[in-house]
Short mmCIF file of C-alpha atoms and ligand atoms in Angstrom, two decimals:
data_model
loop_
_atom_site.label_atom_id
_atom_site.label_comp_id
_atom_site.label_asym_id
_atom_site.label_seq_id
_atom_site.Cartn_x
_atom_site.Cartn_y
_atom_site.Cartn_z
CA MET A 1 148.26 32.21 49.43
CA SER A 2 150.97 34.65 50.45
CA GLN A 3 153.89 33.45 52.53
CA LEU A 4 153.80 33.89 56.32
CA PHE A 5 156.37 36.26 57.70
CA GLN A 6 158.92 35.13 60.27
CA ALA A 7 160.65 37.24 62.90
CA VAL A 8 164.24 38.22 62.08
CA ARG A 9 166.68 35.46 63.06
CA GLY A 10 167.92 35.82 66.63
CA MET A 11 165.06 38.18 67.55
CA ASN A 12 162.40 36.55 69.68
CA ASP A 13 158.72 37.07 70.28
CA ILE A 14 157.95 36.85 73.98
CA LEU A 15 154.62 35.04 73.99
CA PRO A 16 151.81 35.35 76.57
CA ASP A 17 152.70 31.97 78.10
CA VAL A 18 156.08 33.31 79.23
CA SER A 19 155.61 37.08 79.36
CA HIS A 20 154.60 36.84 83.03
CA GLU A 21 158.12 35.58 83.76
CA TRP A 22 159.45 38.80 82.22
CA GLU A 23 157.00 40.90 84.19
CA PHE A 24 158.10 39.20 87.39
CA LEU A 25 161.76 39.86 86.57
CA GLU A 26 161.12 43.48 85.60
CA ASP A 27 159.08 44.15 88.76
CA THR A 28 161.81 42.59 90.89
CA LEU A 29 164.50 44.66 89.17
CA ARG A 30 162.61 47.95 89.58
CA ALA A 31 162.01 47.41 93.29
CA TRP A 32 165.60 46.27 93.84
CA LEU A 33 167.12 49.28 92.02
CA ALA A 34 164.86 51.68 93.91
CA SER A 35 165.98 50.12 97.20
CA TYR A 36 169.53 51.34 96.43
CA GLY A 37 168.43 54.81 95.34
CA TYR A 38 169.09 54.34 91.61
CA ARG A 39 166.85 56.29 89.21
CA GLN A 40 165.79 55.24 85.73
CA LEU A 41 167.19 56.75 82.54
CA ARG A 42 165.43 55.99 79.24
CA THR A 43 167.35 56.67 76.07
CA PRO A 44 166.54 56.05 72.38
CA LEU A 45 167.31 52.72 70.71
CA LEU A 46 169.09 54.54 67.86
CA GLU A 47 172.25 56.58 68.38
CA PRO A 48 174.90 58.10 66.12
CA THR A 49 177.27 55.30 65.08
CA ALA A 50 180.31 57.32 66.17
CA LEU A 51 179.10 57.25 69.79
CA PHE A 52 179.77 53.50 69.91
CA THR A 53 182.95 53.40 67.83
CA ARG A 54 184.43 56.12 70.07
CA SER A 55 183.36 54.59 73.41
CA ILE A 56 183.41 50.81 72.94
CA GLY A 57 186.53 50.91 70.77
CA GLU A 58 187.17 50.26 67.06
CA VAL A 59 189.00 46.98 67.63
CA THR A 60 186.32 45.09 69.58
CA ASP A 61 183.88 42.32 68.67
CA ILE A 62 180.95 44.69 69.01
CA VAL A 63 182.24 47.45 66.73
CA GLU A 64 184.06 45.19 64.26
CA LYS A 65 181.24 42.80 63.53
CA GLU A 66 178.19 43.01 65.78
CA MET A 67 176.55 46.39 65.21
CA TYR A 68 173.38 46.98 63.21
CA SER A 69 174.39 50.17 61.44
CA PHE A 70 172.84 51.97 58.50
CA GLU A 71 172.65 55.35 56.87
CA ASP A 72 169.51 57.42 57.26
CA SER A 73 168.20 57.52 53.68
CA LEU A 74 166.99 61.10 54.10
CA ASN A 75 170.13 62.84 55.33
CA GLY A 76 172.91 60.26 55.18
CA GLU A 77 173.39 60.32 58.97
CA LYS A 78 175.18 57.16 60.22
CA LEU A 79 173.04 55.45 62.83
CA THR A 80 173.33 52.29 64.96
CA LEU A 81 170.84 50.26 66.99
CA ARG A 82 172.38 50.35 70.46
CA PRO A 83 174.49 47.25 71.24
CA GLU A 84 174.73 48.30 74.93
CA ALA A 85 173.55 51.25 77.00
CA THR A 86 176.54 52.67 78.87
CA ALA A 87 177.57 54.87 75.94
CA SER A 88 173.97 56.09 75.51
CA SER A 89 173.70 56.80 79.25
CA VAL A 90 176.88 58.86 79.30
CA ARG A 91 175.79 60.68 76.13
CA ALA A 92 172.47 61.62 77.75
CA VAL A 93 174.12 62.62 81.04
CA LEU A 94 176.50 64.98 79.22
CA GLN A 95 173.88 66.32 76.84
CA HIS A 96 171.57 67.25 79.74
CA ASN A 97 174.33 68.24 82.15
CA LEU A 98 173.01 65.80 84.76
CA LEU A 99 176.28 65.79 86.71
CA TYR A 100 176.17 69.52 87.40
CA PRO A 101 174.37 69.15 90.78
CA GLY A 102 176.54 66.17 91.82
CA PRO A 103 176.99 62.42 91.38
CA GLN A 104 174.22 60.32 89.87
CA ARG A 105 173.04 56.77 90.36
CA LEU A 106 171.16 55.65 87.24
CA TRP A 107 169.67 52.49 85.78
CA TYR A 108 168.27 51.37 82.46
CA MET A 109 166.47 48.32 81.11
CA GLY A 110 165.60 47.35 77.56
CA PRO A 111 166.52 45.72 74.26
CA MET A 112 170.06 45.76 72.82
CA PHE A 113 171.09 44.61 69.34
CA ARG A 114 174.17 42.64 68.29
CA HIS A 115 174.72 40.67 65.11
CA GLU A 116 175.99 37.43 66.69
CA ARG A 117 175.40 33.74 65.99
CA PRO A 118 172.16 32.98 67.83
CA GLN A 119 172.25 30.15 70.40
CA LYS A 120 170.93 29.48 73.90
CA GLY A 121 171.55 32.65 75.93
CA ARG A 122 172.84 34.57 72.91
CA TYR A 123 170.47 36.47 70.65
CA ARG A 124 170.52 39.36 68.18
CA GLN A 125 167.90 41.31 70.06
CA PHE A 126 168.40 40.68 73.77
CA HIS A 127 167.66 42.61 76.94
CA GLN A 128 169.94 44.17 79.49
CA CYS A 129 169.33 45.84 82.79
CA GLY A 130 172.22 47.90 84.07
CA ALA A 131 173.24 50.45 86.66
CA GLU A 132 175.69 53.34 86.29
CA ALA A 133 177.15 55.24 89.26
CA LEU A 134 178.65 58.46 87.93
CA GLY A 135 180.88 60.79 89.92
CA PHE A 136 182.06 58.33 92.59
CA ALA A 137 185.78 57.58 92.56
CA GLY A 138 186.24 55.28 95.56
CA PRO A 139 186.16 51.50 95.85
CA ASP A 140 183.06 51.79 98.08
CA ILE A 141 180.85 52.30 95.01
CA ASP A 142 182.46 49.30 93.28
CA ALA A 143 181.59 47.31 96.41
CA GLU A 144 178.04 48.67 96.44
CA LEU A 145 177.51 47.62 92.82
CA ILE A 146 178.70 44.11 93.67
CA LEU A 147 176.65 43.87 96.89
CA MET A 148 173.61 44.97 94.92
CA THR A 149 173.97 42.21 92.39
CA ALA A 150 174.62 39.63 95.11
CA ARG A 151 171.33 40.66 96.74
CA LEU A 152 169.52 40.31 93.43
CA TRP A 153 170.69 36.71 92.94
CA LYS A 154 169.18 35.96 96.36
CA GLN A 155 165.93 37.70 95.52
CA LEU A 156 165.69 35.73 92.28
CA ALA A 157 166.72 32.53 94.11
CA LEU A 158 169.41 31.83 91.50
CA PRO A 159 171.67 28.80 91.88
CA PRO A 160 175.23 29.73 92.96
CA VAL A 161 177.06 32.13 90.62
CA GLU A 162 180.75 32.83 90.95
CA LEU A 163 182.06 36.37 91.34
CA GLN A 164 185.35 37.00 89.50
CA ILE A 165 187.19 40.28 89.91
CA ASN A 166 190.30 41.85 88.46
CA SER A 167 191.93 45.23 88.13
CA LEU A 168 192.96 46.66 84.78
CA GLY A 169 194.95 49.46 86.45
CA ALA A 170 195.47 53.01 85.28
CA PRO A 171 196.07 53.81 81.58
CA GLU A 172 199.87 54.20 82.09
CA ALA A 173 200.15 50.82 83.80
CA ARG A 174 198.11 49.31 81.01
CA GLN A 175 200.49 50.84 78.48
CA ARG A 176 203.46 49.20 80.25
CA HIS A 177 201.65 45.93 80.39
CA ARG A 178 200.64 46.27 76.75
CA GLU A 179 204.28 46.45 75.66
CA ARG A 180 205.19 43.38 77.73
CA LEU A 181 202.18 41.55 76.36
CA ILE A 182 202.94 42.36 72.72
CA ALA A 183 206.50 41.11 73.19
CA TYR A 184 205.16 37.89 74.74
CA LEU A 185 202.55 37.35 72.02
CA GLU A 186 205.09 38.03 69.28
CA GLY A 187 207.19 35.28 70.81
CA HIS A 188 204.21 32.91 70.31
CA HIS A 189 203.19 34.19 66.90
CA GLU A 190 202.71 30.67 65.49
CA LEU A 191 199.94 30.00 68.06
CA LEU A 192 197.90 33.11 67.31
CA ASP A 193 194.76 32.76 65.23
CA GLU A 194 193.93 35.20 62.45
CA GLU A 195 191.91 37.51 64.69
CA ALA A 196 194.65 37.61 67.32
CA ARG A 197 197.28 38.45 64.70
CA ARG A 198 195.12 41.29 63.47
CA ARG A 199 194.72 42.62 67.04
CA LEU A 200 198.31 42.08 68.10
CA HIS A 201 199.30 45.73 67.71
CA THR A 202 195.88 47.39 67.91
CA ASN A 203 194.28 45.71 70.94
CA PRO A 204 196.49 42.96 72.42
CA LEU A 205 194.59 42.93 75.74
CA ARG A 206 191.53 41.67 73.91
CA ILE A 207 193.50 38.62 72.75
CA LEU A 208 193.39 37.45 76.39
CA ASP A 209 189.59 37.46 76.11
CA SER A 210 189.68 35.02 73.15
CA LYS A 211 187.52 31.91 73.42
CA ASN A 212 189.69 29.92 70.96
CA PRO A 213 190.59 26.66 72.82
CA ALA A 214 193.85 26.30 70.87
CA MET A 215 195.14 29.53 72.42
CA GLN A 216 194.10 28.97 76.06
CA ALA A 217 197.36 27.50 77.36
CA MET A 218 199.38 30.30 75.76
CA ILE A 219 196.95 32.88 77.21
CA GLU A 220 197.22 31.29 80.67
CA ALA A 221 200.97 31.81 80.68
CA ALA A 222 200.89 35.40 79.39
CA PRO A 223 202.17 38.26 81.59
CA GLN A 224 199.51 39.42 84.04
CA LEU A 225 198.15 42.92 84.31
CA LEU A 226 198.08 42.56 88.09
CA ASP A 227 201.90 42.42 88.12
CA ASP A 228 202.10 45.79 86.33
CA LEU A 229 199.49 47.53 88.49
CA ASP A 230 200.12 51.13 89.58
CA ASP A 231 200.02 51.92 93.32
CA ALA A 232 196.71 53.77 93.29
CA SER A 233 194.95 50.96 91.43
CA ARG A 234 196.52 48.37 93.72
CA GLN A 235 195.24 50.20 96.83
CA HIS A 236 191.81 50.63 95.24
CA PHE A 237 191.70 46.91 94.43
CA GLU A 238 192.80 45.89 97.92
CA ALA A 239 190.25 48.18 99.56
CA LEU A 240 187.51 46.67 97.40
CA GLN A 241 188.54 43.16 98.39
CA GLY A 242 188.50 44.19 102.07
CA MET A 243 184.93 45.48 101.75
CA LEU A 244 183.79 42.32 99.97
CA HIS A 245 185.37 40.18 102.71
CA ALA A 246 183.68 42.29 105.39
CA ALA A 247 180.31 41.87 103.67
CA GLY A 248 180.78 38.10 103.38
CA ILE A 249 180.83 38.08 99.57
CA ALA A 250 182.94 35.25 98.17
CA PHE A 251 185.01 36.04 95.08
CA ARG A 252 187.92 34.83 92.99
CA VAL A 253 190.60 37.14 91.62
CA ASN A 254 190.85 36.16 87.96
CA PRO A 255 193.94 37.83 86.47
CA ARG A 256 192.70 36.84 82.98
CA LEU A 257 189.48 38.78 83.31
CA VAL A 258 189.49 41.62 80.80
CA ARG A 259 186.28 43.07 79.47
CA GLY A 260 185.24 43.04 75.83
CA LEU A 261 184.82 46.81 75.77
CA ASP A 262 187.70 49.26 75.65
CA TYR A 263 186.45 51.77 78.17
CA TYR A 264 187.14 49.89 81.40
CA ASN A 265 189.94 50.69 83.89
CA ALA A 266 190.77 49.60 87.46
CA THR A 267 188.03 47.28 88.80
CA VAL A 268 186.34 44.82 86.47
CA PHE A 269 184.03 42.01 87.56
CA GLU A 270 181.81 39.28 86.19
CA TRP A 271 179.27 36.93 87.73
CA VAL A 272 179.65 33.58 86.02
CA THR A 273 177.66 30.34 86.03
CA THR A 274 178.53 26.98 84.54
CA ALA A 275 174.84 26.17 84.01
CA LEU A 276 174.42 27.99 80.68
CA GLY A 277 177.24 26.52 78.61
CA ALA A 278 179.45 29.03 76.85
CA GLN A 279 177.00 31.83 77.71
CA GLY A 280 178.10 31.77 81.36
CA THR A 281 178.37 35.47 82.18
CA ILE A 282 175.11 36.79 83.59
CA CYS A 283 176.45 40.14 84.74
CA ALA A 284 179.54 42.14 83.83
CA GLY A 285 180.79 45.47 84.99
CA GLY A 286 183.51 47.64 86.35
CA ARG A 287 185.01 51.07 86.46
CA TYR A 288 185.25 53.30 83.37
CA ASP A 289 186.77 56.56 84.58
CA GLY A 290 188.06 57.40 81.09
CA LEU A 291 184.76 57.29 79.23
CA ILE A 292 183.18 60.59 80.26
CA PRO A 293 186.18 62.72 79.18
CA GLN A 294 186.49 60.58 76.06
CA LEU A 295 182.96 61.60 75.13
CA GLY A 296 183.67 65.27 75.75
CA GLY A 297 182.81 65.67 79.45
CA LYS A 298 184.95 66.84 82.36
CA PRO A 299 187.01 64.05 83.95
CA THR A 300 184.52 62.15 86.11
CA ALA A 301 184.81 58.79 87.82
CA ALA A 302 182.27 56.17 86.76
CA ALA A 303 181.39 52.54 87.41
CA GLY A 304 178.53 50.24 86.49
CA PHE A 305 177.36 46.85 85.34
CA GLY A 306 175.08 45.27 82.76
CA MET A 307 173.09 42.05 83.13
CA GLY A 308 171.67 39.82 80.42
CA MET A 309 168.00 39.40 81.29
CA GLU A 310 167.48 36.31 79.09
CA ARG A 311 170.35 34.62 80.92
CA LEU A 312 168.87 35.54 84.32
CA LEU A 313 165.55 34.00 83.30
CA LEU A 314 167.20 30.88 81.87
CA LEU A 315 169.21 30.37 85.04
CA ARG A 316 166.20 30.86 87.27
CA GLN A 317 164.23 28.35 85.21
CA GLU A 318 167.05 25.77 85.31
CA ALA A 319 166.80 25.84 89.10
CA HIS A 320 163.08 26.24 89.72
CA GLY A 321 161.18 25.47 86.51
CA ALA A 322 158.58 27.81 85.04
CA LEU A 323 156.76 30.32 87.23
CA PRO A 324 153.03 29.56 87.47
CA ALA A 325 151.10 31.83 85.12
CA PRO A 326 148.82 34.28 86.90
CA ALA A 327 145.13 33.27 86.68
CA PRO A 328 142.03 35.44 87.05
CA ASP A 329 140.15 35.27 90.35
CA VAL A 330 136.75 35.19 88.73
CA TYR A 331 135.45 33.87 85.42
CA LEU A 332 132.18 35.53 84.54
CA ALA A 333 129.82 33.34 82.48
CA CYS A 334 126.80 34.81 80.77
CA SER A 335 124.44 33.58 78.06
CA GLY A 336 124.94 36.79 76.11
CA GLY A 337 122.20 38.74 74.35
CA GLU A 338 120.27 41.06 76.64
CA LEU A 339 121.96 39.75 79.78
CA ALA A 340 125.38 40.98 78.61
CA ALA A 341 124.68 44.56 79.74
CA TYR A 342 123.96 43.34 83.28
CA ALA A 343 126.90 40.90 83.25
CA LEU A 344 129.34 43.62 82.15
CA ARG A 345 128.24 45.76 85.10
CA VAL A 346 128.65 42.84 87.51
CA ALA A 347 132.18 42.32 86.15
CA GLU A 348 133.03 46.01 86.60
CA SER A 349 131.85 45.93 90.21
CA LEU A 350 134.10 42.92 90.89
CA ARG A 351 137.10 44.81 89.44
CA ASP A 352 136.14 47.84 91.56
CA ALA A 353 136.68 45.56 94.56
CA GLY A 354 140.06 44.42 93.21
CA TRP A 355 139.11 40.99 91.81
CA ARG A 356 140.74 40.04 88.51
CA THR A 357 137.75 39.16 86.41
CA LEU A 358 137.64 37.48 83.02
CA PHE A 359 134.37 38.20 81.21
CA HIS A 360 133.12 35.53 78.84
CA ALA A 361 132.33 37.50 75.70
CA GLY A 362 130.24 36.05 72.91
CA GLY A 363 127.74 33.86 74.79
CA GLY A 364 127.38 30.14 74.02
CA SER A 365 126.23 27.17 76.14
CA PHE A 366 126.95 27.24 79.88
CA LYS A 367 128.61 23.85 79.54
CA SER A 368 131.24 25.19 77.16
CA GLN A 369 131.63 28.34 79.25
CA LEU A 370 132.27 26.30 82.39
CA LYS A 371 134.98 24.37 80.53
CA ARG A 372 136.66 27.64 79.64
CA ALA A 373 136.22 28.91 83.19
CA ASP A 374 137.99 25.83 84.50
CA ALA A 375 140.82 26.12 81.95
CA SER A 376 141.33 29.78 82.86
CA GLY A 377 142.54 28.79 86.34
CA ALA A 378 139.99 31.08 88.02
CA ALA A 379 138.97 30.29 91.60
CA ILE A 380 135.26 30.83 90.98
CA CYS A 381 132.82 31.12 88.12
CA VAL A 382 130.14 33.76 88.51
CA ILE A 383 127.17 32.75 86.39
CA VAL A 384 124.80 35.43 85.22
CA GLY A 385 121.55 33.66 84.29
CA GLU A 386 118.19 35.05 83.30
CA GLU A 387 116.30 34.14 86.50
CA GLU A 388 118.95 35.44 88.96
CA ALA A 389 119.32 38.62 86.90
CA GLY A 390 115.63 39.33 87.51
CA ARG A 391 116.43 39.30 91.25
CA GLN A 392 119.65 41.38 90.82
CA ALA A 393 121.59 38.28 91.81
CA VAL A 394 124.14 35.84 90.36
CA THR A 395 125.20 32.23 90.93
CA VAL A 396 128.65 31.52 92.30
CA LYS A 397 130.25 28.20 91.41
CA PRO A 398 133.55 27.39 93.14
CA LEU A 399 135.94 25.83 90.62
CA ARG A 400 138.68 24.53 92.88
CA GLY A 401 136.68 22.09 94.94
CA GLN A 402 135.76 24.34 97.87
CA GLY A 403 132.10 24.79 98.76
CA GLU A 404 128.72 24.50 97.09
CA GLN A 405 127.23 26.42 94.20
CA THR A 406 125.11 29.24 95.69
CA GLU A 407 123.02 32.20 94.68
CA VAL A 408 124.37 35.55 95.90
CA ALA A 409 122.85 39.04 95.72
CA TRP A 410 124.87 41.27 93.39
CA GLY A 411 125.41 43.75 96.24
CA ASP A 412 127.08 41.05 98.37
CA LEU A 413 129.14 39.51 95.59
CA ALA A 414 132.44 41.40 95.94
CA ALA A 415 132.63 40.65 99.65
CA THR A 416 131.52 37.03 99.13
CA ALA A 417 134.28 36.42 96.56
CA ALA A 418 136.86 36.51 99.37
CA ARG A 419 135.43 33.20 100.66
CA TRP A 420 136.66 31.38 97.57
CA CYS A 421 139.49 33.40 96.08
CA VAL A 422 142.79 32.50 97.64
CA THR A 423 144.63 35.72 96.87
CA ALA A 424 143.75 39.04 98.46
CA PRO A 425 142.13 41.55 96.11
CA ALA A 426 144.61 43.29 93.79
CA ASP A 427 147.40 40.93 94.87
CA THR A 428 149.39 40.04 91.76
CA GLY A 429 149.22 36.41 92.82
CA ARG A 430 152.84 35.76 91.91
CA SER A 431 155.02 33.52 93.98
CA GLY A 432 158.81 33.48 94.19
P1 ATP B 1 179.83 37.49 75.91
O1 ATP B 1 181.25 37.27 76.28
O2 ATP B 1 178.88 36.43 76.44
O3 ATP B 1 179.64 37.79 74.45
P2 ATP B 1 179.93 40.32 76.43
O4 ATP B 1 181.21 40.52 77.12
O5 ATP B 1 179.83 40.61 74.97
O6 ATP B 1 179.39 38.82 76.71
P3 ATP B 1 178.66 42.58 77.72
O7 ATP B 1 178.82 43.48 76.56
O8 ATP B 1 179.50 42.77 78.90
O9 ATP B 1 178.76 41.07 77.22
O10 ATP B 1 177.12 42.59 78.16
C1 ATP B 1 176.70 42.37 79.50
C2 ATP B 1 175.83 41.13 79.61
O11 ATP B 1 174.82 41.12 78.62
C3 ATP B 1 176.56 39.83 79.37
O12 ATP B 1 177.23 39.42 80.52
C4 ATP B 1 175.44 38.89 79.02
O13 ATP B 1 174.77 38.46 80.21
C5 ATP B 1 174.51 39.78 78.25
N1 ATP B 1 174.70 39.60 76.79
C6 ATP B 1 175.68 40.10 76.01
N2 ATP B 1 175.50 39.75 74.72
C7 ATP B 1 174.35 39.02 74.68
C8 ATP B 1 173.59 38.40 73.64
N3 ATP B 1 173.97 38.47 72.38
N4 ATP B 1 172.47 37.73 73.97
C9 ATP B 1 172.05 37.66 75.25
N5 ATP B 1 172.70 38.24 76.29
C10 ATP B 1 173.83 38.92 76.02
MG1 MG B 2 179.89 39.45 73.25
#
């Protein structure tokens, strides 16, 4: 016998028993994004490799070791499965000149690919939903992005998540800070791990993002970007904090917060939980005014965030357990054979009226069909038997303990179903 195939490590099948949780999350996200006037952008999963090396930065975890890159065997083109979607979004916006009529609020949702060590909340194919606000320079849009996410946590009934914010300042201020930081890190050379030594002169800011416990105390005492902030960035940051206070959003200024991607400036933020171990960041974002010109566009302000959808689902489950799976309203039992043609029409008429109807295909004894009907979670079983069919009728058997089994004329069935089915027709039946 040939060997069974397995999915690629770190890439998960989402099975029918849990896919309704994903559908619930996706539906919630779509409605929430629409309520803020964001419009969806769908881009390809494959992009030219150079798009990511240029935007995310050569000396970053993603570009150094996490990208799935290969050469197209036909033309030698270097391609990469997208590790994130901000670069792709900006690429599409520039390619199609979307900013010509004015600023844009965009969102995306879908799989991303990073070659990391798989663990809870960290996978090689994972899903992000993100928003990008392009062409807005002020702190009000930073505040809007944060207020949006705060509303989402409420809508998903997440346990408390902490908002951390910081400002990375303007490029010149970062340059000043960079020199101070390099001098400081050189003074502690013996404490730096191999990766930090390699990054010391290429990307010292990223050393502050290191998760190596042996370096934490040294990192804590390092010079802070906030002390080197330029006036404009300081005012921007203070205005943002004022708006968050006014909106009643609690936050902590974390001077150590730097993002793992090179393109950020000024505001950066993360929503962090302690409930998911080391995979505590459920949402990360900030301002990236430099990215659009870096990718060949006219200087344009930009800000956005990305959320890990697996982490949102994990966090929701930790607090509330699994969402109940949606069940059909009606299970339609039928002995098969000649009656099937009639039973199929009865089932269609129920769906016309909005009832979710599961048709028992393949016949078999009524006893076994009733067992299946019960297991399906349906509210009622509609039994199509020979005798009732002759009278253009069916038998209705309530499955959840309400009422007696009765014969109903086919013409009255759709209206009658409301007596037993708890949900209104066409209601998705989802709670939460
Ligand atoms: P981390 O520090 O956890 O590696 P990151 O800084 O690399 O995160 P971003 O590139 O900012 O993450 O991506 C935004 C969000 O996407 C993260 O906050 C997280 O929720 C989610 N995310 C990132 N990488 C993964 C992954 N490998 N598996 C699952 N979710 C992920
Ligand atoms: Mg990462």
